[in-house]
């Protein structure tokens, strides 16, 4: 029988209690005015756990916590001017700097500039505070609150909503287990890095819904298409900010095709994001504090094509990404997409996935809170023993995964997920009736390893051999152009695997552009090699293209990739 989950703390009450004690609220600790005006002044001074000094400036009803070192920068007065308009004047700024510089007593307090762990306390993304047992020490929150982290519903309601669909579904249990990895990272050996996974599959397979499911452990937003997650539609400068906002939790990045406004911008953004997210540090800018918090977190990305193919870079560039981002492919052959079987009561996979999406968008945030509270109990009881247990379990999972996964870094990622899922199940957050998490993680790991091996083998096959393999696989669906009585409609054209035509004694295979790009993720590199070897017909001119216009005998619209098969009169069956 699973261990019962302790009674949940009301996060809204916790957040309200924290705000009453710290005077912190929406932007960097401000509180909206609810009483008459008062003269702004320095209200409080503290020295934090890093020996940094802070002052609270404003009125009793509206104030900001500012690090003392930031008063050397002029932009800090732009923020304070909303509280004290006189600070737009240089004389007033100098006067306030002099006041801050006075030798005054500073009391001790913890200051949280980001969500996540701080000396046994856990600060949630909405500013709510989860305190460890018998530790009432003050925590001052200075980061901007994000309302998506405000819990909605209860743990029991969340479990009841998603349970009938995710039970005994390996990919769903895997995604949920990934969500619990973040808070464990500061307590596992330092050679375990932030794990990054991408769910890759065709539109409509349910990958974004799995991302929303995982994100619902911590956050939710009914007004967002990705629930408690974020999209890849971010500027490079936003990634550090987004990373810190999900510190020690899960970051879902949905729809990688939204990354970058151009091909080059997409390549740079994806590179910066993947390398930045896999490391705990942030980019250092002029005027930044010297010591910035380490940001461990788990990352789940979704896309139609894997990131290493989206960047369309060199083999070395793609390899660097695959070393850090583990790809989980949703095979087109899976009858139910992300589901292994159709849950009872649903007419089809689409209906089940839509119900899971709705449930993930109904209740959120309570599972993560429950997990932290159980961790805090373990840490308060004996932190060293807890760390030792985590290491032993990780070693066991790594050993179990070694037969299927060659790369140590990837093994560690899956071991972390198996550990997190095991703890969530032991603590009753993932009910035992849903099935064991570890076998689900192992199954996903084996499939991922198999897909990676297939991709590596494919890369070692010459481009023309890849085209011939495609032809043989789809031979029965390839149409001989000479048999067409009339041009096809656009829909029928795009649904056809390919067309063959005899041209000057050679056989040309023409594949609709969209089909070709789906079948060959590295289609541009492949076509360039075929073109340079004289095995492809492309379009020249002022703006050369790797495709050609579809012959009118086939369809009056669209483009095709045209490859010379150089085979002895191959005919479709």
XYZ file of C-alpha atoms in Angstrom:
573
model
C 0.000 0.000 0.000
C 1.356 3.400 -0.975
C 2.394 5.879 1.639
C -0.342 8.495 2.141
C 0.272 12.006 0.926
C 0.410 14.545 3.741
C -2.253 17.200 3.987
C -1.638 19.948 1.437
C -0.736 23.446 2.581
C -2.957 26.089 1.016
C -0.538 27.833 -1.300
C -2.597 30.992 -1.499
C -2.460 31.252 2.292
C 1.277 30.588 2.252
C 1.852 33.215 -0.380
C -0.312 35.702 1.483
C 1.508 34.992 4.749
C 4.860 35.436 2.987
C 3.769 38.732 1.490
C 2.549 40.041 4.840
C 5.936 39.315 6.391
C 8.115 40.472 3.527
C 6.095 43.257 1.992
C 6.662 41.599 -1.413
C 4.299 41.308 -4.386
C 4.094 41.474 -8.183
C 7.182 43.197 -9.639
C 10.379 42.697 -7.643
C 8.429 42.817 -4.376
C 6.041 45.747 -4.988
C 2.628 46.107 -3.345
C -0.165 48.131 -4.881
C -1.257 51.102 -2.844
C -4.486 50.703 -0.893
C -4.154 53.668 1.509
C -3.310 57.354 1.237
C 0.092 58.551 0.066
C 3.057 58.437 2.399
C 6.561 59.799 1.902
C 8.826 57.104 0.400
C 11.837 56.139 2.517
C 14.090 53.241 3.400
C 11.848 50.877 5.357
C 14.107 47.917 6.053
C 17.639 46.589 5.586
C 18.671 42.927 5.430
C 21.777 40.897 4.708
C 21.016 37.662 2.861
C 22.425 34.138 2.825
C 25.104 35.189 0.287
C 26.219 38.170 2.431
C 24.587 40.579 -0.047
C 22.910 43.651 1.423
C 19.374 44.730 0.490
C 17.200 47.731 1.311
C 13.439 48.029 1.044
C 12.495 51.428 -0.336
C 9.019 52.902 -0.653
C 5.983 53.298 1.558
C 4.418 50.737 3.919
C 1.938 49.861 1.169
C 4.163 50.021 -1.910
C 7.845 49.154 -1.846
C 10.682 47.391 -3.633
C 13.575 45.324 -2.341
C 16.768 46.478 -4.075
C 20.259 44.992 -3.743
C 22.583 47.704 -2.433
C 25.089 47.127 -5.237
C 22.376 47.947 -7.805
C 22.265 51.564 -6.665
C 25.434 52.112 -8.706
C 23.282 51.673 -11.821
C 21.032 54.440 -13.107
C 18.355 52.029 -14.392
C 17.390 51.093 -10.818
C 15.893 54.560 -10.420
C 13.576 53.941 -13.374
C 11.894 51.265 -11.268
C 11.855 53.328 -8.087
C 10.455 56.388 -9.876
C 7.045 54.687 -10.037
C 7.040 54.789 -6.239
C 8.902 58.065 -5.793
C 8.644 60.356 -8.868
C 11.265 62.706 -7.419
C 13.890 60.089 -8.274
C 13.879 61.151 -11.894
C 16.019 64.077 -10.698
C 19.799 63.445 -10.376
C 19.888 65.342 -7.063
C 17.288 63.027 -5.534
C 19.193 59.999 -6.808
C 22.407 61.233 -5.196
C 20.584 61.862 -1.927
C 19.134 58.338 -1.887
C 22.535 56.813 -2.705
C 24.019 58.709 0.260
C 21.228 57.427 2.498
C 21.823 53.851 1.361
C 25.565 54.215 1.985
C 25.098 55.179 5.632
C 26.344 52.638 8.139
C 23.146 51.160 9.536
C 22.421 47.785 11.122
C 21.270 45.057 8.730
C 19.220 42.162 10.054
C 19.604 38.642 8.617
C 17.043 37.068 6.284
C 16.876 34.714 3.323
C 16.279 36.475 -0.005
C 14.832 34.522 -2.928
C 15.641 36.121 -6.272
C 14.298 33.072 -8.145
C 11.881 30.210 -7.465
C 13.260 26.934 -6.113
C 15.197 25.720 -3.088
C 16.674 28.136 -0.558
C 18.082 26.631 2.635
C 15.422 23.916 2.929
C 12.571 26.263 1.975
C 11.006 26.020 -1.488
C 9.696 29.119 -3.217
C 7.086 28.487 -5.896
C 6.822 30.437 -9.113
C 3.866 32.473 -7.857
C 5.823 33.541 -4.752
C 4.206 30.958 -2.454
C 6.503 29.548 0.204
C 6.739 25.923 1.335
C 8.515 25.905 4.690
C 10.322 22.853 6.070
C 9.124 21.371 9.384
C 9.942 23.499 12.440
C 11.807 26.165 10.444
C 9.973 29.513 10.580
C 12.887 31.592 9.265
C 11.886 34.494 7.036
C 12.219 34.327 3.250
C 11.902 37.558 1.278
C 10.753 37.077 -2.329
C 12.100 39.594 -4.848
C 11.365 38.023 -8.251
C 8.265 38.819 -10.370
C 5.375 36.465 -9.592
C 3.981 34.290 -12.376
C 0.297 33.489 -11.875
C 0.496 30.261 -13.890
C 2.171 28.642 -10.873
C -0.805 29.398 -8.590
C -2.302 25.966 -7.846
C -5.795 25.137 -9.081
C -7.847 22.344 -7.497
C -6.595 19.562 -5.256
C -4.208 16.660 -5.729
C -7.136 14.225 -5.615
C -8.962 16.171 -8.345
C -5.834 16.225 -10.535
C -5.367 12.470 -10.082
C -9.043 11.735 -10.792
C -9.000 13.831 -13.962
C -5.944 12.346 -15.663
C -5.859 8.870 -14.081
C -8.305 6.999 -16.379
C -6.269 8.044 -19.435
C -2.638 7.867 -18.259
C -2.901 4.592 -16.320
C -0.476 2.006 -17.735
C 0.538 4.283 -20.606
C 4.386 4.254 -20.722
C 4.843 7.599 -22.508
C 2.402 9.387 -20.205
C 4.051 7.940 -17.079
C 7.439 8.893 -18.507
C 6.327 12.501 -19.088
C 4.916 12.741 -15.550
C 8.133 11.323 -14.099
C 10.211 13.927 -15.975
C 8.169 16.630 -14.234
C 9.395 15.543 -10.781
C 13.116 15.529 -11.646
C 13.782 19.267 -11.138
C 13.624 19.521 -7.328
C 15.833 16.431 -6.937
C 18.759 17.839 -8.945
C 20.405 19.829 -6.104
C 20.511 16.623 -4.018
C 21.966 14.139 -6.514
C 25.687 13.779 -7.379
C 26.998 16.810 -9.333
C 27.787 14.786 -12.456
C 24.034 14.514 -13.108
C 23.165 17.460 -15.334
C 19.790 18.992 -16.126
C 18.030 16.435 -18.373
C 16.606 17.633 -21.705
C 14.093 15.541 -23.652
C 12.220 16.239 -26.876
C 9.005 14.561 -27.978
C 9.032 14.354 -31.779
C 6.132 13.235 -33.937
C 3.564 14.093 -36.565
C 0.944 16.774 -35.889
C -2.002 15.337 -33.995
C -0.113 12.456 -32.355
C -0.592 13.980 -28.877
C 2.960 15.082 -28.064
C 1.948 18.624 -27.011
C -0.758 17.166 -24.775
C 1.872 15.005 -23.036
C 3.885 18.187 -22.511
C 0.854 19.906 -20.956
C 0.301 16.867 -18.737
C 3.869 17.073 -17.419
C 3.650 20.862 -16.966
C 0.427 20.487 -14.925
C 2.516 19.048 -12.073
C 3.686 22.634 -11.455
C 1.627 25.103 -13.462
C -1.316 25.769 -15.743
C -2.957 28.473 -17.800
C -6.335 28.013 -19.489
C -5.608 30.945 -21.786
C -2.477 29.309 -23.193
C -2.305 26.676 -25.931
C 0.439 24.899 -23.983
C -1.050 25.114 -20.478
C 1.678 25.648 -17.889
C 4.431 25.541 -20.506
C 6.048 28.054 -22.833
C 6.468 28.017 -26.613
C 9.731 28.189 -28.537
C 8.625 31.619 -29.772
C 11.176 33.343 -27.533
C 13.974 35.807 -28.234
C 17.544 34.775 -27.280
C 17.533 37.263 -24.412
C 14.446 35.672 -22.873
C 15.910 32.212 -22.339
C 17.832 32.952 -19.140
C 14.763 34.676 -17.705
C 12.530 31.726 -18.669
C 15.055 29.246 -17.310
C 15.220 30.992 -13.921
C 11.412 31.206 -13.721
C 11.309 27.363 -13.829
C 14.319 26.733 -11.580
C 14.117 23.353 -9.779
C 10.888 22.577 -11.650
C 9.956 21.630 -15.247
C 10.162 23.813 -18.341
C 7.963 22.750 -21.249
C 8.958 24.312 -24.591
C 6.221 23.595 -27.120
C 6.364 23.740 -30.930
C 10.034 24.078 -31.873
C 9.008 25.112 -35.396
C 8.216 28.537 -33.849
C 11.878 29.101 -32.977
C 13.523 31.966 -34.874
C 12.175 34.257 -37.583
C 14.602 32.878 -40.193
C 16.585 29.703 -40.784
C 19.773 31.227 -39.380
C 17.949 32.789 -36.415
C 16.340 29.414 -35.654
C 19.719 27.684 -35.749
C 21.286 30.209 -33.369
C 18.311 30.209 -31.004
C 18.135 26.425 -30.735
C 21.887 26.151 -30.171
C 21.860 28.829 -27.468
C 18.810 27.341 -25.778
C 19.999 23.732 -25.683
C 23.522 24.551 -24.518
C 22.223 27.109 -22.000
C 19.517 24.867 -20.571
C 21.879 21.921 -20.102
C 24.161 24.081 -17.914
C 23.188 25.567 -14.569
C 24.701 29.024 -15.096
C 23.422 32.106 -16.927
C 24.984 34.601 -19.265
C 26.833 37.339 -17.381
C 26.019 40.889 -18.412
C 27.647 44.159 -17.455
C 26.405 45.256 -14.043
C 25.104 41.798 -13.046
C 25.772 40.450 -9.576
C 28.969 38.422 -9.469
C 27.283 35.334 -8.027
C 24.126 34.215 -9.826
C 22.034 31.251 -8.636
C 22.537 27.872 -10.271
C 19.421 26.908 -12.207
C 18.890 23.155 -12.296
C 15.688 22.124 -14.067
C 14.200 19.441 -16.294
C 13.225 20.364 -19.859
C 10.650 18.820 -22.180
C 10.432 20.065 -25.779
C 7.940 19.167 -28.515
C 8.297 19.426 -32.294
C 7.412 17.775 -35.590
C 11.102 17.313 -36.395
C 13.968 16.768 -33.972
C 16.009 19.850 -33.148
C 19.188 18.435 -34.675
C 17.380 18.274 -38.038
C 15.654 21.635 -37.641
C 18.969 23.503 -37.460
C 20.073 21.970 -40.797
C 23.672 22.315 -39.681
C 26.832 20.293 -40.098
C 27.241 16.783 -38.745
C 29.287 18.173 -35.832
C 26.607 20.759 -34.991
C 23.826 18.180 -35.070
C 25.908 15.778 -33.014
C 26.486 18.401 -30.316
C 22.726 18.829 -29.945
C 21.952 15.117 -29.804
C 24.537 14.764 -27.026
C 22.437 17.103 -24.868
C 18.841 16.690 -26.053
C 17.462 13.142 -25.860
C 14.956 12.456 -28.636
C 11.767 10.466 -27.942
C 10.183 9.762 -31.328
C 6.452 9.056 -31.630
C 6.544 6.597 -34.513
C 4.011 7.071 -37.284
C 3.194 3.379 -37.054
C 1.808 3.724 -33.497
C -1.939 3.174 -33.821
C -2.837 5.503 -30.949
C -0.077 8.096 -31.150
C 1.348 8.770 -27.689
C -0.961 6.148 -26.179
C -0.070 2.459 -26.130
C -3.691 1.391 -25.856
C -7.099 3.046 -26.095
C -8.463 3.896 -22.635
C -11.871 2.483 -21.775
C -14.820 4.652 -22.783
C -13.186 6.509 -25.683
C -14.103 6.072 -29.338
C -10.592 6.764 -30.572
C -7.150 8.078 -29.698
C -8.053 11.658 -30.669
C -10.935 11.724 -28.193
C -8.769 10.294 -25.401
C -5.964 12.782 -26.048
C -8.422 15.682 -26.113
C -9.881 14.526 -22.769
C -6.366 14.347 -21.302
C -5.670 17.858 -22.557
C -8.859 19.135 -20.932
C -8.024 17.400 -17.628
C -4.496 18.853 -17.624
C -6.067 22.256 -18.175
C -8.517 21.864 -15.281
C -6.311 21.210 -12.248
C -2.604 21.860 -11.744
C 0.182 22.740 -9.335
C -0.771 20.458 -6.440
C 1.337 17.435 -7.411
C 4.550 19.462 -7.372
C 3.661 20.932 -3.982
C 3.015 17.458 -2.547
C 6.349 16.204 -3.888
C 8.270 19.115 -2.306
C 6.582 18.586 1.066
C 7.607 14.923 1.075
C 11.154 15.902 0.138
C 11.259 18.479 2.930
C 10.287 15.797 5.419
C 13.127 13.554 4.233
C 15.665 16.406 4.277
C 14.639 17.534 7.760
C 14.912 13.965 9.055
C 18.407 13.267 7.648
C 19.618 15.069 4.544
C 22.816 13.044 4.159
C 20.900 9.766 4.353
C 18.431 11.074 1.750
C 21.265 12.035 -0.591
C 22.820 8.604 -0.120
C 19.549 6.881 -0.965
C 19.173 8.928 -4.135
C 22.697 8.008 -5.250
C 22.172 4.285 -4.626
C 18.893 4.239 -6.558
C 20.447 6.183 -9.438
C 23.349 3.723 -9.606
C 20.869 0.854 -9.765
C 18.886 2.440 -12.610
C 22.041 3.291 -14.552
C 23.140 -0.312 -14.336
C 19.717 -1.534 -15.499
C 19.832 0.842 -18.495
C 23.402 0.030 -19.532
C 22.387 -2.890 -21.743
C 20.221 -0.675 -23.973
C 21.905 2.752 -23.849
C 25.554 3.248 -24.769
C 26.052 6.902 -23.856
C 26.624 7.552 -20.170
C 25.075 11.010 -20.322
C 21.829 9.632 -21.765
C 21.766 6.808 -19.196
C 21.985 9.388 -16.423
C 19.059 11.325 -17.876
C 16.806 8.267 -17.914
C 18.045 7.168 -14.467
C 16.958 10.551 -13.057
C 13.499 10.122 -14.577
C 13.158 6.589 -13.197
C 14.197 7.829 -9.727
C 11.727 10.735 -9.791
C 8.865 8.520 -10.938
C 9.662 5.926 -8.268
C 9.544 8.553 -5.501
C 6.323 10.111 -6.813
C 4.749 6.648 -6.833
C 6.102 5.720 -3.382
C 4.711 8.968 -1.961
C 1.267 8.394 -3.485
C 1.429 11.283 -5.972
C 1.456 8.873 -8.914
C -1.040 6.232 -7.671
C 0.098 2.620 -7.818
C -2.984 1.761 -9.864
C -1.468 3.706 -12.768
C 1.384 1.211 -13.040
C 5.066 1.206 -12.149
C 7.065 4.175 -13.397
C 10.468 2.474 -13.747
C 9.401 -0.137 -16.360
C 7.649 2.652 -18.286
C 10.841 4.716 -18.303
C 12.905 1.711 -19.360
C 10.492 0.997 -22.245
C 10.740 4.582 -23.491
C 14.545 4.469 -23.125
C 14.790 1.278 -25.197
C 12.628 2.763 -27.943
C 14.665 5.980 -27.931
C 17.914 4.000 -28.163
C 16.535 1.968 -31.068
C 15.471 5.107 -32.942
C 18.882 6.689 -32.391
C 20.610 3.599 -33.745
C 18.359 3.674 -36.810
C 19.182 7.339 -37.394
C 22.912 6.623 -37.084
C 22.660 3.719 -39.529
C 20.676 5.897 -41.932
C 23.399 8.548 -41.813
C 25.957 5.944 -42.930
C 23.914 4.992 -46.018
C 24.606 6.969 -49.205
C 21.897 9.410 -50.364
C 21.038 7.445 -53.511
C 20.728 4.250 -51.453
C 18.292 6.054 -49.130
C 16.185 7.082 -52.149
C 16.220 3.529 -53.518
C 15.148 2.185 -50.129
C 12.256 4.654 -50.118
C 11.254 3.523 -53.610
C 11.291 -0.157 -52.654
C 9.287 0.528 -49.487
C 6.600 2.464 -51.383
C 6.809 0.684 -54.734
C 3.127 -0.308 -54.703
C 2.095 3.308 -54.081
C 4.330 4.898 -56.731
C 2.483 5.939 -59.911
C 3.848 5.604 -63.457
C 3.198 8.994 -65.082
C 2.427 7.326 -68.446
C -0.644 5.647 -66.917
C -2.304 8.879 -65.785
C -5.452 9.725 -67.725
C -5.654 13.265 -66.328
C -3.763 15.464 -63.860
C -4.423 14.738 -60.187
C -6.011 17.116 -57.733
C -3.697 18.824 -55.248
C -4.946 16.579 -52.425
C -4.460 13.363 -54.408
C -1.040 14.544 -55.603
C 0.250 15.230 -52.061
C -1.096 11.872 -50.833
C 0.890 9.939 -53.455
C 4.243 8.421 -52.458
C 5.873 9.329 -55.769
C 5.831 9.240 -59.563
C 8.202 7.584 -62.024
C 8.925 8.739 -65.556
C 11.344 7.657 -68.271
C 13.505 10.577 -69.444
C 16.145 9.982 -72.113
C 16.569 6.364 -71.115
C 16.830 7.114 -67.379
C 14.204 6.647 -64.673
C 13.296 9.697 -62.631
C 11.494 9.420 -59.318
C 9.501 12.520 -58.408
C 8.348 12.798 -54.793
C 5.933 15.532 -53.618
C 7.938 18.064 -51.623
C 6.065 17.597 -48.366
C 6.324 13.778 -48.505
C 10.047 13.985 -49.256
C 10.740 16.365 -46.349
C 8.835 14.115 -43.921
C 10.634 10.979 -45.155
C 14.102 12.558 -45.131
C 14.583 14.999 -42.191
C 17.978 16.075 -43.583
C 16.466 16.577 -47.026
C 18.456 19.677 -47.984
C 21.847 18.102 -47.289
C 20.766 14.891 -49.026
C 19.563 16.712 -52.162
C 22.697 18.809 -52.403
C 24.814 15.654 -52.491
C 22.545 14.097 -55.150
C 22.630 17.302 -57.198
C 26.409 17.572 -57.018
C 26.728 13.895 -58.046
C 24.457 14.446 -61.041
C 21.755 12.212 -59.554
C 19.075 14.867 -59.111
C 17.300 17.374 -61.330
C 16.948 20.743 -59.642
C 15.919 24.240 -60.643
C 18.644 26.683 -61.633
C 18.391 30.396 -62.296
C 18.765 33.529 -60.228
C 17.205 31.786 -57.210
C 18.114 28.097 -57.564
C 15.941 25.552 -55.785
C 16.377 21.903 -54.868
C 12.829 21.182 -56.095
C 11.263 21.548 -59.535
C 7.741 22.465 -60.601
C 5.409 19.491 -60.784
C 4.925 18.393 -64.422
C 1.444 19.369 -65.643
C 0.710 15.775 -66.551
C 0.851 14.963 -62.832
C -0.729 18.048 -61.201
C -1.237 21.693 -62.045
C 0.223 22.799 -58.719
C 2.981 21.986 -56.215
C 6.656 21.058 -56.415
C 8.571 17.790 -56.396
C 12.049 16.519 -55.591
C 13.338 14.760 -58.698
C 15.966 12.018 -58.365
C 17.499 9.892 -61.095
C 17.230 6.357 -59.796
C 19.828 5.004 -62.260
C 18.185 1.596 -61.966
C 17.403 -0.867 -64.704
C 13.910 0.200 -65.756
C 12.258 0.017 -62.297
C 8.512 -0.085 -62.523
C 5.935 0.437 -59.794
C 3.908 -2.622 -58.918
